[in-house]
Amino acid sequence: MLEELNATLKQSPDFEVMATFNEVNAALGRSSMHNPSLFLIDIDTPEFLDRLPAFVELYPNATILGLISEWNPEITRRAIGHNILGCILKPFRDSEIIEAINVYKQRGKVGAPYTISFFSPKGRAGRTTLAALLALSIARKSGEAVALIDADLQFGDLPIFFDIEPQHTVVDAVHDLRTLVPVKLAPYFHEITKNVRLLSSPDRPEYAELVDAEGLLGLIAMTGHLFKYVFIDLPAGFNPLSVASTNFSDTNFIVAMINTGLEIEHVRRSMALFDMRKVQRNKCYPIFTRVNPCTPERKMQLEVQIGYPLAAIFPNEYNLVSIANSGQILTGLPSDTLMMKTIDELADRVIRREL
């Protein structure tokens, strides 16, 4: 394989092969003589996979791509967690390397993606609105790529929020996943803004049966190679998809709308279930919407009632919700309301990895 790939690159006018190595210590020690701008490292070899951090440390200005014979979510996720740019399949053509570099660099900083699931005990809690607004805020503040995956497969609303008609859905992506790599998955996402893209829910509820938990997790894992932030908008209630996604995610926001007062008990019971499932408490953060009065004192009162710290509380702003529901979320949102200021504050905390 090494000889074949070496021959491929030597025939390309876009690359100059400086050296090839069969042993990791030789590659680490002798590459400095050549001042390389690109490393292609075989991560099918456990020793090379384990030493990726050493390559990143010794050659911080070089682009590093992991080579793998077939897509393995666990290995590739571990590889990008070591701060390499991304992974590609071997064998490859020279054009595939350039394409992969161009696509992966759009995600933002190297390193593992940050995955957030948005869960609610019941529907109409403001979960989807929060996911959409937070994605826009984080993309604007960080300059990094954010993916929205509409996993509410029967009644997802994100395409309505952005007034779009996507060509592809979660069902399409999961169906094709075994034949995809991240570069080929990228076109399945619909561009919302420069740094925000959406993978839509299907337009027919019965198609939800075509996506299982394993397929959704495979999709989330591969999406993390394309986007620095991956947001999953889940269907309401505990089900196989929400259980799998919340277990996999780095952070989970548990969203409920204050209406009758029963929502406080719903959140408390949900948090207890997350504890029983051994989802770490610091990975699950309750959020209440339509809180009146929306004050620090009220936030403290709610925290005492449910027994958990809250990530945020949001006021009751019918005008903003109406704008989102009418598909004008990109053009009609005011920036000086309490809700939008709270969204921006929450975005700052996510970017700083405080949540």
Tab-separated table of C-alpha atoms in Angstrom:
chain	number	residue	atom	x	y	z
A	1	MET	CA	0.000	0.000	0.000
A	2	LEU	CA	2.831	2.394	0.858
A	3	GLU	CA	4.446	1.832	-2.527
A	4	GLU	CA	1.130	2.339	-4.339
A	5	LEU	CA	0.332	5.605	-2.534
A	6	ASN	CA	3.874	6.843	-2.985
A	7	ALA	CA	3.656	6.227	-6.733
A	8	THR	CA	0.297	8.035	-6.913
A	9	LEU	CA	1.653	11.168	-5.258
A	10	LYS	CA	4.907	11.198	-7.199
A	11	GLN	CA	2.892	11.399	-10.419
A	12	SER	CA	0.941	14.420	-9.162
A	13	PRO	CA	2.112	17.960	-9.927
A	14	ASP	CA	0.493	19.150	-6.661
A	15	PHE	CA	2.675	17.107	-4.303
A	16	GLU	CA	6.346	16.490	-3.674
A	17	VAL	CA	7.033	13.360	-1.664
A	18	MET	CA	9.908	14.097	0.720
A	19	ALA	CA	10.095	10.775	2.583
A	20	THR	CA	8.223	7.604	3.495
A	21	PHE	CA	8.581	5.597	6.707
A	22	ASN	CA	7.454	2.243	7.998
A	23	GLU	CA	8.235	2.951	11.656
A	24	VAL	CA	6.754	5.677	13.818
A	25	ASN	CA	9.978	6.658	15.597
A	26	ALA	CA	11.783	7.083	12.299
A	27	ALA	CA	8.974	9.250	10.979
A	28	LEU	CA	8.980	11.433	14.075
A	29	GLY	CA	12.732	11.803	14.291
A	30	ARG	CA	13.793	12.206	10.674
A	31	SER	CA	10.887	14.204	9.201
A	32	SER	CA	12.307	17.435	10.609
A	33	MET	CA	15.019	17.343	7.946
A	34	HIS	CA	12.382	17.860	5.261
A	35	ASN	CA	10.201	20.580	6.863
A	36	PRO	CA	6.992	18.834	5.697
A	37	SER	CA	3.725	20.705	5.152
A	38	LEU	CA	1.611	17.529	5.019
A	39	PHE	CA	1.707	14.203	6.854
A	40	LEU	CA	-0.301	11.175	5.693
A	41	ILE	CA	-0.340	8.768	8.636
A	42	ASP	CA	-1.735	5.230	8.584
A	43	ILE	CA	-4.066	5.069	11.592
A	44	ASP	CA	-4.926	1.433	10.855
A	45	THR	CA	-1.605	0.864	12.605
A	46	PRO	CA	-2.302	1.220	16.365
A	47	GLU	CA	1.208	2.498	17.074
A	48	PHE	CA	0.800	5.378	14.631
A	49	LEU	CA	-2.686	6.176	15.961
A	50	ASP	CA	-1.347	6.340	19.512
A	51	ARG	CA	1.508	8.645	18.506
A	52	LEU	CA	-0.599	11.229	16.649
A	53	PRO	CA	-0.233	13.732	19.531
A	54	ALA	CA	3.546	13.573	19.106
A	55	PHE	CA	3.263	14.502	15.407
A	56	VAL	CA	0.945	17.397	16.288
A	57	GLU	CA	3.373	18.648	18.950
A	58	LEU	CA	6.538	18.341	16.853
A	59	TYR	CA	5.027	19.696	13.622
A	60	PRO	CA	2.358	22.236	14.670
A	61	ASN	CA	2.323	23.979	11.273
A	62	ALA	CA	1.864	20.821	9.207
A	63	THR	CA	-1.453	19.475	7.986
A	64	ILE	CA	-2.015	15.922	9.242
A	65	LEU	CA	-4.456	13.473	7.650
A	66	GLY	CA	-5.135	9.998	9.003
A	67	LEU	CA	-5.378	7.150	6.491
A	68	ILE	CA	-7.785	4.295	7.123
A	69	SER	CA	-8.835	1.317	5.002
A	70	GLU	CA	-12.529	1.515	5.939
A	71	TRP	CA	-14.497	4.082	7.880
A	72	ASN	CA	-14.463	3.318	11.605
A	73	PRO	CA	-16.332	5.907	13.746
A	74	GLU	CA	-14.456	5.005	16.929
A	75	ILE	CA	-10.957	5.196	15.412
A	76	THR	CA	-11.598	8.289	13.304
A	77	ARG	CA	-13.232	10.144	16.208
A	78	ARG	CA	-10.237	9.291	18.372
A	79	ALA	CA	-7.889	10.499	15.623
A	80	ILE	CA	-9.456	13.958	15.268
A	81	GLY	CA	-9.537	14.173	19.039
A	82	HIS	CA	-5.739	14.206	18.794
A	83	ASN	CA	-6.000	17.484	16.837
A	84	ILE	CA	-5.282	16.226	13.327
A	85	LEU	CA	-7.241	17.799	10.470
A	86	GLY	CA	-9.238	14.712	9.472
A	87	CYS	CA	-9.206	11.256	7.920
A	88	ILE	CA	-9.462	9.820	4.404
A	89	LEU	CA	-9.777	6.327	2.966
A	90	LYS	CA	-6.888	4.542	1.310
A	91	PRO	CA	-6.105	4.033	-1.494
A	92	PHE	CA	-6.828	7.537	-2.800
A	93	ARG	CA	-6.250	9.863	-5.724
A	94	ASP	CA	-4.255	13.048	-5.316
A	95	SER	CA	-7.406	15.107	-5.949
A	96	GLU	CA	-9.086	13.434	-2.963
A	97	ILE	CA	-6.410	14.749	-0.629
A	98	ILE	CA	-6.919	18.321	-1.822
A	99	GLU	CA	-10.702	17.978	-1.614
A	100	ALA	CA	-10.499	16.582	1.934
A	101	ILE	CA	-8.178	19.369	3.108
A	102	ASN	CA	-10.455	22.060	1.656
A	103	VAL	CA	-13.601	20.550	3.213
A	104	TYR	CA	-12.085	19.830	6.633
A	105	LYS	CA	-10.582	23.300	6.986
A	106	GLN	CA	-14.062	24.827	6.755
A	107	ARG	CA	-15.021	23.337	10.136
A	108	GLY	CA	-12.735	25.636	12.116
A	109	LYS	CA	-10.105	24.710	14.669
A	110	VAL	CA	-8.738	21.179	14.726
A	111	GLY	CA	-9.776	18.881	17.540
A	112	ALA	CA	-12.775	16.857	18.578
A	113	PRO	CA	-16.245	18.196	17.728
A	114	TYR	CA	-18.594	19.453	20.432
A	115	THR	CA	-21.908	17.619	20.298
A	116	ILE	CA	-25.055	18.931	22.001
A	117	SER	CA	-28.430	17.194	22.147
A	118	PHE	CA	-31.615	19.187	22.722
A	119	PHE	CA	-34.156	17.104	24.661
A	120	SER	CA	-37.573	17.936	26.075
A	121	PRO	CA	-39.931	15.793	28.152
A	122	LYS	CA	-42.900	17.032	26.082
A	123	GLY	CA	-43.423	18.914	22.854
A	124	ARG	CA	-43.839	22.665	22.315
A	125	ALA	CA	-41.147	23.486	24.849
A	126	GLY	CA	-39.069	25.847	22.718
A	127	ARG	CA	-36.405	23.198	22.128
A	128	THR	CA	-36.147	23.687	18.348
A	129	THR	CA	-36.150	27.486	18.623
A	130	LEU	CA	-33.317	27.299	21.149
A	131	ALA	CA	-31.255	24.950	18.944
A	132	ALA	CA	-31.656	27.182	15.893
A	133	LEU	CA	-30.873	30.461	17.670
A	134	LEU	CA	-27.921	29.010	19.567
A	135	ALA	CA	-26.449	27.564	16.357
A	136	LEU	CA	-26.606	30.963	14.653
A	137	SER	CA	-25.077	32.723	17.652
A	138	ILE	CA	-22.192	30.265	18.073
A	139	ALA	CA	-21.367	30.334	14.359
A	140	ARG	CA	-21.335	34.134	14.379
A	141	LYS	CA	-19.221	34.417	17.530
A	142	SER	CA	-16.730	31.608	16.893
A	143	GLY	CA	-16.472	31.684	13.099
A	144	GLU	CA	-16.600	27.886	13.198
A	145	ALA	CA	-18.967	25.488	11.432
A	146	VAL	CA	-22.187	24.357	13.148
A	147	ALA	CA	-24.398	21.468	12.010
A	148	LEU	CA	-28.075	21.177	12.879
A	149	ILE	CA	-29.420	17.626	12.619
A	150	ASP	CA	-33.216	17.563	12.771
A	151	ALA	CA	-33.718	14.185	14.457
A	152	ASP	CA	-37.371	14.910	15.279
A	153	LEU	CA	-38.092	12.600	12.374
A	154	GLN	CA	-41.892	12.655	12.446
A	155	PHE	CA	-42.599	16.340	13.074
A	156	GLY	CA	-39.339	18.274	12.677
A	157	ASP	CA	-39.757	22.038	12.173
A	158	LEU	CA	-36.255	23.316	11.425
A	159	PRO	CA	-36.824	23.604	7.638
A	160	ILE	CA	-39.872	25.785	8.399
A	161	PHE	CA	-37.819	27.994	10.718
A	162	PHE	CA	-35.383	28.749	7.915
A	163	ASP	CA	-37.985	28.735	5.116
A	164	ILE	CA	-36.100	26.164	3.041
A	165	GLU	CA	-36.849	22.982	1.099
A	166	PRO	CA	-33.776	20.762	1.536
A	167	GLN	CA	-32.890	18.191	-1.085
A	168	HIS	CA	-31.692	15.614	1.462
A	169	THR	CA	-32.861	14.396	4.875
A	170	VAL	CA	-31.597	12.422	7.859
A	171	VAL	CA	-33.231	9.338	6.340
A	172	ASP	CA	-31.239	9.739	3.111
A	173	ALA	CA	-27.958	10.215	4.971
A	174	VAL	CA	-28.446	7.231	7.298
A	175	HIS	CA	-29.495	5.051	4.357
A	176	ASP	CA	-26.323	5.949	2.425
A	177	LEU	CA	-23.987	6.096	5.421
A	178	ARG	CA	-22.171	2.816	4.753
A	179	THR	CA	-21.001	4.102	1.383
A	180	LEU	CA	-20.094	7.611	2.592
A	181	VAL	CA	-17.067	9.382	3.991
A	182	PRO	CA	-17.290	12.904	5.465
A	183	VAL	CA	-16.382	14.675	2.222
A	184	LYS	CA	-19.243	12.897	0.445
A	185	LEU	CA	-21.633	13.507	3.360
A	186	ALA	CA	-21.145	17.285	3.211
A	187	PRO	CA	-23.564	17.893	0.270
A	188	TYR	CA	-26.411	16.317	2.261
A	189	PHE	CA	-26.426	19.410	4.496
A	190	HIS	CA	-28.366	22.485	3.332
A	191	GLU	CA	-26.502	25.779	3.730
A	192	ILE	CA	-28.298	28.191	6.061
A	193	THR	CA	-25.465	30.685	6.485
A	194	LYS	CA	-21.757	30.491	5.718
A	195	ASN	CA	-21.079	28.529	8.908
A	196	VAL	CA	-24.460	26.902	9.659
A	197	ARG	CA	-25.887	23.940	7.773
A	198	LEU	CA	-28.966	21.794	8.293
A	199	LEU	CA	-29.709	18.126	7.727
A	200	SER	CA	-33.487	18.063	7.570
A	201	SER	CA	-36.079	15.712	8.971
A	202	PRO	CA	-38.121	13.814	6.337
A	203	ASP	CA	-41.331	15.329	4.999
A	204	ARG	CA	-43.376	12.202	5.775
A	205	PRO	CA	-43.737	10.928	9.361
A	206	GLU	CA	-43.701	7.243	8.406
A	207	TYR	CA	-40.119	7.585	7.168
A	208	ALA	CA	-39.025	7.915	10.807
A	209	GLU	CA	-39.112	4.116	11.059
A	210	LEU	CA	-36.173	3.925	8.641
A	211	VAL	CA	-33.727	5.465	11.157
A	212	ASP	CA	-32.532	3.458	14.153
A	213	ALA	CA	-30.304	4.507	17.019
A	214	GLU	CA	-27.175	2.924	15.551
A	215	GLY	CA	-27.673	4.725	12.251
A	216	LEU	CA	-28.229	8.073	13.967
A	217	LEU	CA	-25.072	7.708	16.066
A	218	GLY	CA	-23.041	6.802	12.990
A	219	LEU	CA	-24.363	9.921	11.278
A	220	ILE	CA	-23.575	12.146	14.280
A	221	ALA	CA	-20.043	10.743	14.516
A	222	MET	CA	-19.292	11.340	10.822
A	223	THR	CA	-20.828	14.817	10.956
A	224	GLY	CA	-18.274	15.711	13.618
A	225	HIS	CA	-15.525	15.511	10.983
A	226	LEU	CA	-17.208	18.307	9.013
A	227	PHE	CA	-18.402	20.639	11.782
A	228	LYS	CA	-16.873	21.888	15.003
A	229	TYR	CA	-20.323	21.912	16.649
A	230	VAL	CA	-23.009	19.282	16.073
A	231	PHE	CA	-26.524	20.043	17.381
A	232	ILE	CA	-29.168	17.305	17.469
A	233	ASP	CA	-32.792	18.383	17.807
A	234	LEU	CA	-34.494	15.311	19.306
A	235	PRO	CA	-38.134	14.248	19.409
A	236	ALA	CA	-39.921	14.821	22.709
A	237	GLY	CA	-39.760	12.163	25.381
A	238	PHE	CA	-37.516	9.183	26.035
A	239	ASN	CA	-37.183	6.839	23.060
A	240	PRO	CA	-34.324	4.864	21.469
A	241	LEU	CA	-33.100	7.867	19.471
A	242	SER	CA	-33.089	10.311	22.390
A	243	VAL	CA	-31.472	7.797	24.745
A	244	ALA	CA	-28.688	7.000	22.274
A	245	SER	CA	-28.058	10.637	21.338
A	246	THR	CA	-27.947	11.952	24.914
A	247	ASN	CA	-25.561	9.169	25.940
A	248	PHE	CA	-23.263	10.032	23.022
A	249	SER	CA	-23.318	13.827	23.315
A	250	ASP	CA	-20.845	15.988	25.172
A	251	THR	CA	-23.677	18.119	26.597
A	252	ASN	CA	-27.460	17.787	26.805
A	253	PHE	CA	-29.915	20.637	27.234
A	254	ILE	CA	-33.197	19.555	28.850
A	255	VAL	CA	-35.743	22.125	27.694
A	256	ALA	CA	-39.189	22.740	29.168
A	257	MET	CA	-41.697	25.576	28.905
A	258	ILE	CA	-43.245	26.990	32.068
A	259	ASN	CA	-46.992	26.803	31.485
A	260	THR	CA	-48.997	24.913	34.081
A	261	GLY	CA	-46.269	24.261	36.634
A	262	LEU	CA	-46.236	20.536	35.867
A	263	GLU	CA	-43.214	21.134	33.648
A	264	ILE	CA	-41.037	21.595	36.723
A	265	GLU	CA	-41.917	18.083	37.847
A	266	HIS	CA	-41.340	16.739	34.312
A	267	VAL	CA	-37.816	18.164	34.290
A	268	ARG	CA	-37.064	16.901	37.773
A	269	ARG	CA	-38.164	13.382	36.802
A	270	SER	CA	-36.230	13.562	33.535
A	271	MET	CA	-33.048	14.574	35.320
A	272	ALA	CA	-33.518	11.698	37.745
A	273	LEU	CA	-33.764	9.322	34.786
A	274	PHE	CA	-30.571	10.714	33.311
A	275	ASP	CA	-28.877	10.048	36.655
A	276	MET	CA	-30.233	6.482	36.713
A	277	ARG	CA	-28.860	5.918	33.209
A	278	LYS	CA	-25.466	7.090	34.474
A	279	VAL	CA	-25.365	10.080	32.132
A	280	GLN	CA	-22.994	12.336	34.037
A	281	ARG	CA	-24.860	15.109	35.806
A	282	ASN	CA	-22.515	17.755	34.451
A	283	LYS	CA	-23.514	16.708	30.920
A	284	CYS	CA	-27.206	17.489	31.474
A	285	TYR	CA	-28.402	21.040	31.980
A	286	PRO	CA	-32.058	22.026	32.380
A	287	ILE	CA	-33.359	25.130	30.610
A	288	PHE	CA	-36.772	26.715	31.148
A	289	THR	CA	-38.515	28.905	28.589
A	290	ARG	CA	-41.431	31.362	29.006
A	291	VAL	CA	-40.311	32.192	32.533
A	292	ASN	CA	-42.092	35.158	34.067
A	293	PRO	CA	-40.597	37.020	35.803
A	294	CYS	CA	-37.307	36.119	34.114
A	295	THR	CA	-34.994	37.175	36.924
A	296	PRO	CA	-31.999	35.729	38.769
A	297	GLU	CA	-34.229	35.236	41.805
A	298	ARG	CA	-36.696	33.176	39.773
A	299	LYS	CA	-33.832	31.097	38.352
A	300	MET	CA	-32.604	30.301	41.855
A	301	GLN	CA	-36.136	29.350	42.901
A	302	LEU	CA	-36.446	26.918	39.987
A	303	GLU	CA	-33.074	25.366	40.786
A	304	VAL	CA	-34.221	24.688	44.334
A	305	GLN	CA	-37.476	23.146	43.065
A	306	ILE	CA	-35.826	20.690	40.669
A	307	GLY	CA	-32.611	20.134	42.644
A	308	TYR	CA	-30.266	20.866	39.724
A	309	PRO	CA	-28.460	23.964	38.437
A	310	LEU	CA	-30.014	25.569	35.350
A	311	ALA	CA	-28.025	26.484	32.245
A	312	ALA	CA	-30.396	29.393	31.531
A	313	ILE	CA	-33.955	30.684	31.714
A	314	PHE	CA	-35.693	32.516	28.885
A	315	PRO	CA	-38.516	35.051	28.999
A	316	ASN	CA	-41.848	34.801	27.252
A	317	GLU	CA	-41.298	36.683	23.979
A	318	TYR	CA	-44.195	35.898	21.641
A	319	ASN	CA	-42.900	38.228	18.946
A	320	LEU	CA	-39.624	36.369	18.596
A	321	VAL	CA	-41.339	32.963	18.516
A	322	SER	CA	-43.735	34.250	15.872
A	323	ILE	CA	-40.800	35.398	13.732
A	324	ALA	CA	-39.160	31.963	14.014
A	325	ASN	CA	-42.379	30.134	13.143
A	326	SER	CA	-42.879	32.310	10.063
A	327	GLY	CA	-39.509	31.380	8.563
A	328	GLN	CA	-37.916	34.791	9.127
A	329	ILE	CA	-35.392	33.673	11.722
A	330	LEU	CA	-32.454	34.858	9.592
A	331	THR	CA	-33.789	38.305	8.770
A	332	GLY	CA	-36.355	39.405	11.336
A	333	LEU	CA	-34.836	38.735	14.741
A	334	PRO	CA	-34.222	41.712	17.041
A	335	SER	CA	-30.828	41.676	18.723
A	336	ASP	CA	-31.544	43.768	21.802
A	337	THR	CA	-34.157	41.635	23.552
A	338	LEU	CA	-33.565	39.779	26.809
A	339	MET	CA	-33.999	36.445	25.040
A	340	MET	CA	-31.378	37.158	22.383
A	341	LYS	CA	-28.956	38.493	24.987
A	342	THR	CA	-29.452	35.298	26.987
A	343	ILE	CA	-28.859	33.224	23.834
A	344	ASP	CA	-25.582	35.049	23.251
A	345	GLU	CA	-24.507	34.530	26.854
A	346	LEU	CA	-25.276	30.809	26.561
A	347	ALA	CA	-23.307	30.679	23.291
A	348	ASP	CA	-20.292	32.235	25.000
A	349	ARG	CA	-20.399	29.581	27.716
A	350	VAL	CA	-20.609	26.772	25.158
A	351	ILE	CA	-17.673	28.189	23.193
A	352	ARG	CA	-15.627	28.388	26.412
A	353	ARG	CA	-16.669	24.756	27.163
A	354	GLU	CA	-18.232	25.785	30.463
A	355	LEU	CA	-21.239	23.593	29.666
